[in-house]
Short mmCIF file of C-alpha atoms in Angstrom, two decimals:
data_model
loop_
_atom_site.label_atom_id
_atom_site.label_comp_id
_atom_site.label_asym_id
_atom_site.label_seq_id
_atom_site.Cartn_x
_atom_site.Cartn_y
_atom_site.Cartn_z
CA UNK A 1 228.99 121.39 117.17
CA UNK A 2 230.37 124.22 115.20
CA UNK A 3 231.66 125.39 118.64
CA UNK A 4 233.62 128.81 117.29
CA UNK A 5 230.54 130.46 115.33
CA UNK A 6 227.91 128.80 118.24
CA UNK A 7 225.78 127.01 116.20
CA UNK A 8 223.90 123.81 116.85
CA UNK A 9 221.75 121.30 114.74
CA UNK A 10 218.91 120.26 116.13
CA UNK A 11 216.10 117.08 114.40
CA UNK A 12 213.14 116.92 116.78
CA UNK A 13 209.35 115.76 116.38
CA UNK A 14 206.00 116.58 117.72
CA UNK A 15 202.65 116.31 116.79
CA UNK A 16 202.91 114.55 113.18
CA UNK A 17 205.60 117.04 112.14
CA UNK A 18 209.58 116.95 112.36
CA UNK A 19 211.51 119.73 112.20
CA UNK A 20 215.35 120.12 111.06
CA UNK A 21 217.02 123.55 112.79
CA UNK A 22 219.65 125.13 112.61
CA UNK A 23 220.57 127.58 115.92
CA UNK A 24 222.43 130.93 116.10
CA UNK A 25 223.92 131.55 119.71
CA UNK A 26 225.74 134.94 120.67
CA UNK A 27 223.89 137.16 118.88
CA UNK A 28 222.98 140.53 119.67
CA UNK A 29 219.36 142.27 119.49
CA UNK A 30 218.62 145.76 118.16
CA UNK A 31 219.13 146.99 121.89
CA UNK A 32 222.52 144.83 122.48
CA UNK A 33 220.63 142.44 124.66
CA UNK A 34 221.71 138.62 123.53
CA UNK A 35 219.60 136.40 121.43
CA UNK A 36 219.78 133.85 119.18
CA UNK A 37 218.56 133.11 115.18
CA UNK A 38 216.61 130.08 114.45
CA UNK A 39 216.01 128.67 111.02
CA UNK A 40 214.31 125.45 110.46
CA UNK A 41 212.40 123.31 107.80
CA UNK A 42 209.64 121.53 108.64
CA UNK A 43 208.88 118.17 107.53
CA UNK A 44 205.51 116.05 108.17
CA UNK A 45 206.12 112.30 110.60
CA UNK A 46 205.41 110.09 107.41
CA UNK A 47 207.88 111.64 105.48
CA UNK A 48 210.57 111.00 107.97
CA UNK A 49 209.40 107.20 108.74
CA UNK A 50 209.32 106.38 104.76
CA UNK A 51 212.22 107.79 103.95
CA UNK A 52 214.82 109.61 106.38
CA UNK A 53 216.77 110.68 104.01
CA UNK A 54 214.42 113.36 102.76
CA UNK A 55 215.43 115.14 105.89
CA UNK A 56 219.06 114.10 106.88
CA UNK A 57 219.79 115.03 102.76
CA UNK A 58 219.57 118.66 103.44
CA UNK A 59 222.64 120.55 103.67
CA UNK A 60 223.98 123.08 105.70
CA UNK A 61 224.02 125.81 103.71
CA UNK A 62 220.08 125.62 103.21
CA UNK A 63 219.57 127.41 106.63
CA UNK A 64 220.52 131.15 107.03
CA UNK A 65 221.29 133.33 110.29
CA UNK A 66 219.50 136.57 109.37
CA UNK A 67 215.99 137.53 109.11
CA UNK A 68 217.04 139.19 106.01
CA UNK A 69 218.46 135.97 104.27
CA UNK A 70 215.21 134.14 105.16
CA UNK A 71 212.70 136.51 103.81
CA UNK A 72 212.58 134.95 99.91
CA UNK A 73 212.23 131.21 100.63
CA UNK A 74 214.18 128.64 98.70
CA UNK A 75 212.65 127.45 95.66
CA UNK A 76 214.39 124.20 96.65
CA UNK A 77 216.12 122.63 99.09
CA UNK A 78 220.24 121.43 97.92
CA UNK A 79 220.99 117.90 98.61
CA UNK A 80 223.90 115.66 99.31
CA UNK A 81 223.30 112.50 97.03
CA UNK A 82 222.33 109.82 99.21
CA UNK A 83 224.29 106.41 100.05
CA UNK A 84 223.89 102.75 100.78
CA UNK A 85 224.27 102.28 104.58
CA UNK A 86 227.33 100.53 103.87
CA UNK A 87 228.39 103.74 102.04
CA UNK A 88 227.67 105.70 105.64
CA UNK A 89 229.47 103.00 107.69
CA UNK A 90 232.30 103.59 106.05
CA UNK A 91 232.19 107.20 106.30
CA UNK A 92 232.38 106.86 109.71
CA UNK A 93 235.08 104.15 109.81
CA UNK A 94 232.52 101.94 111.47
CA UNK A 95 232.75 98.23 110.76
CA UNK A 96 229.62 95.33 111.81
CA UNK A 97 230.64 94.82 115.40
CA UNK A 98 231.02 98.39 116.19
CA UNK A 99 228.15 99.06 114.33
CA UNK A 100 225.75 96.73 116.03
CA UNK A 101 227.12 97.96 119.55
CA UNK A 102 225.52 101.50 118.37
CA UNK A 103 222.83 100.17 117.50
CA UNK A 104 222.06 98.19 120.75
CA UNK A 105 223.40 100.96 122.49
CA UNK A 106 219.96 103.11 120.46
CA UNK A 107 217.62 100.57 121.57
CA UNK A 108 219.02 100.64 125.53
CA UNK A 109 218.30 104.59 125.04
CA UNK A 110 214.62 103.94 123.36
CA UNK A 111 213.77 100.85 125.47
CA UNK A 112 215.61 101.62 129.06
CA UNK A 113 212.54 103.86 130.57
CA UNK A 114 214.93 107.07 131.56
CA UNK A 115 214.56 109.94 129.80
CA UNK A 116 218.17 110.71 128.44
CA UNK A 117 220.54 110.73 125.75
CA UNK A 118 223.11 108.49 123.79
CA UNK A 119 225.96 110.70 123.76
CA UNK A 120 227.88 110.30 120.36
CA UNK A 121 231.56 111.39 120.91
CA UNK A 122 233.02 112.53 117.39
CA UNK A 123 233.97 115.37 115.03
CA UNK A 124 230.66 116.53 114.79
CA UNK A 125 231.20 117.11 111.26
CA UNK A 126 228.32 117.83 108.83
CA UNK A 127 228.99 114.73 107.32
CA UNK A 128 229.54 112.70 110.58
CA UNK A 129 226.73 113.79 112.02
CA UNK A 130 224.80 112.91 108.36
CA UNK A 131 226.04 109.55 108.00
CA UNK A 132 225.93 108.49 111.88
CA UNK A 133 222.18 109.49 111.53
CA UNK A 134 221.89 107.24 108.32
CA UNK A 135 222.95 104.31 110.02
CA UNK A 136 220.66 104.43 112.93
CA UNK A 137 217.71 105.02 110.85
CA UNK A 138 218.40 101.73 108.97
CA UNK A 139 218.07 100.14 112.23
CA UNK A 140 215.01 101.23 113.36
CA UNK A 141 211.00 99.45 112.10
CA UNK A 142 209.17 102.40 110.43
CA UNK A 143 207.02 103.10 113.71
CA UNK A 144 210.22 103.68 115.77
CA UNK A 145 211.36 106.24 113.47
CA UNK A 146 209.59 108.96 114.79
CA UNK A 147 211.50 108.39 117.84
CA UNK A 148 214.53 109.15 116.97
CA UNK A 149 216.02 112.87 117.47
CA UNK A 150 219.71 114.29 117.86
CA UNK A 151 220.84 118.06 118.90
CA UNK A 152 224.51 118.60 118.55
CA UNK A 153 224.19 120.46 122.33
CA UNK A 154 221.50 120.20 124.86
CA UNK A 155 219.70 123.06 124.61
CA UNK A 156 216.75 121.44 126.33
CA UNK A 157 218.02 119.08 129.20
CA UNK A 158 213.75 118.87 130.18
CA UNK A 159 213.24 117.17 127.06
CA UNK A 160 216.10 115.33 125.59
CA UNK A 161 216.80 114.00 122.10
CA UNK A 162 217.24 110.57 121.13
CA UNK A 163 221.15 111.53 120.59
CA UNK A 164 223.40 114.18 121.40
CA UNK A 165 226.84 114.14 119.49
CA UNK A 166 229.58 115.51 121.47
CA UNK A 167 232.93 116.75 120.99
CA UNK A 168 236.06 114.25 122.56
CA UNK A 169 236.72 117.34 124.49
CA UNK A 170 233.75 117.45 126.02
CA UNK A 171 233.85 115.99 129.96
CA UNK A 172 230.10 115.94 131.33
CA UNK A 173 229.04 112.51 129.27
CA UNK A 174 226.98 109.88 130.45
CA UNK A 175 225.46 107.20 128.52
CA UNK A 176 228.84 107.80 125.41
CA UNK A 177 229.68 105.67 122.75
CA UNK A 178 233.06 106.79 121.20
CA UNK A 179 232.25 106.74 117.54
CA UNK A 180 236.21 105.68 116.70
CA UNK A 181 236.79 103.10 118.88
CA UNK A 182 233.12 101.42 118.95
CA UNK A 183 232.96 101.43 122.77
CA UNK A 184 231.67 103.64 125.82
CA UNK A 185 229.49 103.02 128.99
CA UNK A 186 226.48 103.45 127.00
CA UNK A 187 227.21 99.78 125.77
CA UNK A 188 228.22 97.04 128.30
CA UNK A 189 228.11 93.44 128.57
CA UNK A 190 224.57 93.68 130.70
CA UNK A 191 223.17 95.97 127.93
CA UNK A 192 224.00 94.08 125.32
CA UNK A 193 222.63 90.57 127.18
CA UNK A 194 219.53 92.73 127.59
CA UNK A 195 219.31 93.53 123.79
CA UNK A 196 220.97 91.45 121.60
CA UNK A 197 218.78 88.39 121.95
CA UNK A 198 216.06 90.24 119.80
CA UNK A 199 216.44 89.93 116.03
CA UNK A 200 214.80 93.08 115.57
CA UNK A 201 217.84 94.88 117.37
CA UNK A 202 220.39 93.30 115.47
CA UNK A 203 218.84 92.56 112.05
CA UNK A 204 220.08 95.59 109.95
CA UNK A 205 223.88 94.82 110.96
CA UNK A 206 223.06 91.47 109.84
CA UNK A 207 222.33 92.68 106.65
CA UNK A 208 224.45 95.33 106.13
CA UNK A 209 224.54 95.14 102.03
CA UNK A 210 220.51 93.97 101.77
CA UNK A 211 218.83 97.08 101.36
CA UNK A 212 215.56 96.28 99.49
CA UNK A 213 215.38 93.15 102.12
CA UNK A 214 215.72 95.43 105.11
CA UNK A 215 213.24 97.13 103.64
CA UNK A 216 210.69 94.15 103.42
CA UNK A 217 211.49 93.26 106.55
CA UNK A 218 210.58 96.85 108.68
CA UNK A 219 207.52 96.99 106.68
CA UNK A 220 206.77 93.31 107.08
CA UNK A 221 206.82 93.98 111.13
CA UNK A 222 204.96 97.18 110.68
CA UNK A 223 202.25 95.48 109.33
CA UNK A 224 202.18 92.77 111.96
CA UNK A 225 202.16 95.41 114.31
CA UNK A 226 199.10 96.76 112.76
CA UNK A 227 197.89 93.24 112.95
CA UNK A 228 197.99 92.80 116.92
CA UNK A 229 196.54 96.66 117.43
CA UNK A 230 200.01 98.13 118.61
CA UNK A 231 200.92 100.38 115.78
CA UNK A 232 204.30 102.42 117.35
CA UNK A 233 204.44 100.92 120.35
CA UNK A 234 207.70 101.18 122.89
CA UNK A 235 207.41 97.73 124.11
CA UNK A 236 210.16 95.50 122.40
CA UNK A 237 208.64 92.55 123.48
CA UNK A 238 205.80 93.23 120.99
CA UNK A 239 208.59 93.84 118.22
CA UNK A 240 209.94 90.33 119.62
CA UNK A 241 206.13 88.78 119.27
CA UNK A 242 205.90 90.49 115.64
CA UNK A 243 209.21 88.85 114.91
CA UNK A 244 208.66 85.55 115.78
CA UNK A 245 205.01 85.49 113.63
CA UNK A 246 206.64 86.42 110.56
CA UNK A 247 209.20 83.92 110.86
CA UNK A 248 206.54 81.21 111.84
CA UNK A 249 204.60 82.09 108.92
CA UNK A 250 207.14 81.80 106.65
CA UNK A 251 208.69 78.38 108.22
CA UNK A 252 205.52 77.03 109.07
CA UNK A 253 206.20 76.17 112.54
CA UNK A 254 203.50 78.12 114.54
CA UNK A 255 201.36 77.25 117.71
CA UNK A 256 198.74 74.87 117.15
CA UNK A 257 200.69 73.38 113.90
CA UNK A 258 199.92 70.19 113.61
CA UNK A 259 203.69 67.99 114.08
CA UNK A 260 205.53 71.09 115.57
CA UNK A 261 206.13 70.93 119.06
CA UNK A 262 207.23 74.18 121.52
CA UNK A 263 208.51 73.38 125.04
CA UNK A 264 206.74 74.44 128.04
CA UNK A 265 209.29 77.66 128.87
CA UNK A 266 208.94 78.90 125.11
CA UNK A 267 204.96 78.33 125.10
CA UNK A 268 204.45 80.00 128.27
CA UNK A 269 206.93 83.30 127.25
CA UNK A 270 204.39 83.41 124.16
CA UNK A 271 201.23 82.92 126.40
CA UNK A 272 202.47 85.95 128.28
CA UNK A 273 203.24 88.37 125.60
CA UNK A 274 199.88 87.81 123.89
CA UNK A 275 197.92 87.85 126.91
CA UNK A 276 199.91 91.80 127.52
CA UNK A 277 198.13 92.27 124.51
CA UNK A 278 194.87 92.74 125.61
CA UNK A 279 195.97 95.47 127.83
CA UNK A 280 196.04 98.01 124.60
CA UNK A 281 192.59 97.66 123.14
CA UNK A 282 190.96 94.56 124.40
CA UNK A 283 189.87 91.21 122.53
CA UNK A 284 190.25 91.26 118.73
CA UNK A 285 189.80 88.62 116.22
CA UNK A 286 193.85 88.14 115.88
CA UNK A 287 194.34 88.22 118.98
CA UNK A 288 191.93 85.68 120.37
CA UNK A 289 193.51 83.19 117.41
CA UNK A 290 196.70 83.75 118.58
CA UNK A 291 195.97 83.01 121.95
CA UNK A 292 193.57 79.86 121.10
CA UNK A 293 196.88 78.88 119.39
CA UNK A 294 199.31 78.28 121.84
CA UNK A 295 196.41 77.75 125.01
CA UNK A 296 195.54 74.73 122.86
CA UNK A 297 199.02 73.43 122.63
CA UNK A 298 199.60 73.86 126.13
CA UNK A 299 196.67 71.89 127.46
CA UNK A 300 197.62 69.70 124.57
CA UNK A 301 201.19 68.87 125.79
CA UNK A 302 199.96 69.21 129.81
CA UNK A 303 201.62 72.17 130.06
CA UNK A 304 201.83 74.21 133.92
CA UNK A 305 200.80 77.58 133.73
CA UNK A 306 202.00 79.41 137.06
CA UNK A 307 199.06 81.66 139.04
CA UNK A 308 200.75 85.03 137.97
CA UNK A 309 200.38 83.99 134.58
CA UNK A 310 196.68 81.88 135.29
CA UNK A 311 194.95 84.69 136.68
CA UNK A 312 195.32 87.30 133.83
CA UNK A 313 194.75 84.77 131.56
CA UNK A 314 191.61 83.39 132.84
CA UNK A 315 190.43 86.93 132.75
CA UNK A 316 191.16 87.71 128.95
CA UNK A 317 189.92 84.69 128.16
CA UNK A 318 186.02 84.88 129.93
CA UNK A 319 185.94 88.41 128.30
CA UNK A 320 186.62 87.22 125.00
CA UNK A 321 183.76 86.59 123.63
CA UNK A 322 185.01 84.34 121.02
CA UNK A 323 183.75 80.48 121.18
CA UNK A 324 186.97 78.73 120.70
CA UNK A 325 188.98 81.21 123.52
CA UNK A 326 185.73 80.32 125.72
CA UNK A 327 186.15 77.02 124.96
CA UNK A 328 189.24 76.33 125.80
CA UNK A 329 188.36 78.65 129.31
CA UNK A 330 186.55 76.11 130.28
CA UNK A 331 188.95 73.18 129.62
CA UNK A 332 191.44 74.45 131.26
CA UNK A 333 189.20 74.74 134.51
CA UNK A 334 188.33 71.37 134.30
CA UNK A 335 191.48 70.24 133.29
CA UNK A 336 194.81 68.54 135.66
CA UNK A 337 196.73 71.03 133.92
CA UNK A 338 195.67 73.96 136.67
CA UNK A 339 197.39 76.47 138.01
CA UNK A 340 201.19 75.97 139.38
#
């Protein structure tokens, strides 16, 4: 980042904490051998998953590159005032479309399985960097938030940040989105098929100017997360299966609603993401409802359920231990509607 004095910004988490940095490179020690200067604040998990701004607030000229000019700690921290997202959109001359394609472009980073970057090509400004931070936070559920890291060089190729923001003259990037002209190879028309389709990707550039209702929303699936037993989980299909509860609940359109009817394709995708549940903590209460639910509807309606789906099931469901799961057990073995 600031590439003539060598310095580099760095957000990472572990263990609860996260930790803000600033890095000195090409310094000198006492006996001319080279070194660098770290100075960092330290910040605890919750505080960055509440409110992100507590951290990405703190200004540059908090952090010092001396032992000497760190010896009396600040009595407090100085603070840019902070903005709307819209505010930090247009600090970074980003509009909705480019602004969802970074965002999608995040969630192909969190969600794809390799361990590597989103390159950010820009100015790698203080402000930039600030603002470009403050969007992708507003796009993120509360339990995702710990996730997400940036360094403004990769000091640490073995373990990678979230994002790396790079220079336009910089040549070794993979995974880039170009911050001016909203595109790169980190965002293509397969990644964005991939992504797009959940609401939970694309909901905070749908609601751009709604802050208290993106708000309600992140904590809304938070707490539906805590629901199923999945608290900060990396699946997205889980953020999917959060998604589409909330909005059942409020529509009142849900499996085993009496009038509403689901076809066989969406019934089964929902048989199969609850039934993954059980692979993080076993039967629960909520759980065995949910899947009651839409088992019912399916023998209901005659619905097929195909073997790779039948045999997992029929296991959750004979380890239940809940009467109307048990029930319905052994329905569906007695049932026409038998494996595919």
């Amino acid at each position: 980042e600031d590439m003539a004095e060598r310095r580099v910004t760095e957000l990472r988490c572990e263990n609860g904490w996260a930790f803000l940095t600033r890095i000195q490179y090409g310094l000198t020690d006492a006996l001319g051998r080279p070194c660098l200067f770290a100075h960092g604040y330290t910040f605890t998990l919750d505080e960055l998953k509440a409110g992100p701004a507590a951290i990405l607030d703190v200004t540059y000229g908090n952090f010092a590159f001396t032992p000497e000019s760190t010896a009396v700690p600040l009595q407090t921290l100085s603070r840019v005032p902070r903005r709307a997202l819209r505010e930090s959109l247009d600090a970074v001359g980003l509009d909705e479309a480019r602004y969802r394609n970074l965002v999608i472009a995040l969630y192909a980073v969190l969600f794809g399985g390799a361990r590597t970057s989103l390159t950010i090509v820009c100015d790698c400004a203080e402000d930039t960097i600030r603002a470009v931070m403050e969007c992708l936070f507003a796009a993120l559920p509360y339990p995702l938030r710990g996730l997400l890291t940036f360094s403004t060089y990769a000091t640490n190729p073995g373990a990678p940040t979230t994002v790396l923001f790079a220079h336009p003259s910089r040549t070794d990037r993979r995974r880039s989105f170009d911050l001016a002209s909203g595109t790169g190879d980190a965002i293509g028309d397969a990644i964005r098929a991939r992504f797009a389709k959940y609401r939970i990707v694309t909901y905070a550039a749908e609601h751009i100017d709604d802050e208290a209702g993106r708000d309600r929303y992140y904590a809304a699936v938070g707490e539906e997360l805590g629901r199923l037993g999945v608290d900060g989980t990396r699946n997205l299909n889980v953020y999917n299966l959060s998604d589409s509860l909330l909005r059942e609940r409020a529509n009142g359109d849900g499996y085993g609603t009496p009038g509403v009817v689901h076809s066989n394709q969406q019934a089964l995708a929902r048989l199969v993401d609850v039934i993954g549940l059980y692979s993080q903590g076993g039967a629960t209460a909520y759980r065995n409802e949910l899947l009651a639910a839409v088992l019912g509807e399916m023998l209901d309606r005659g619905y097929r359920i195909p073997e790779p789906v039948a045999e997992p099931m029929c296991r959750v469901l004979s380890a239940s231990g809940s009467p109307r799961p048990t029930a319905l057990y052994e329905r569906y073995l007695t049932t026409a509607t038998g494996p595919a």
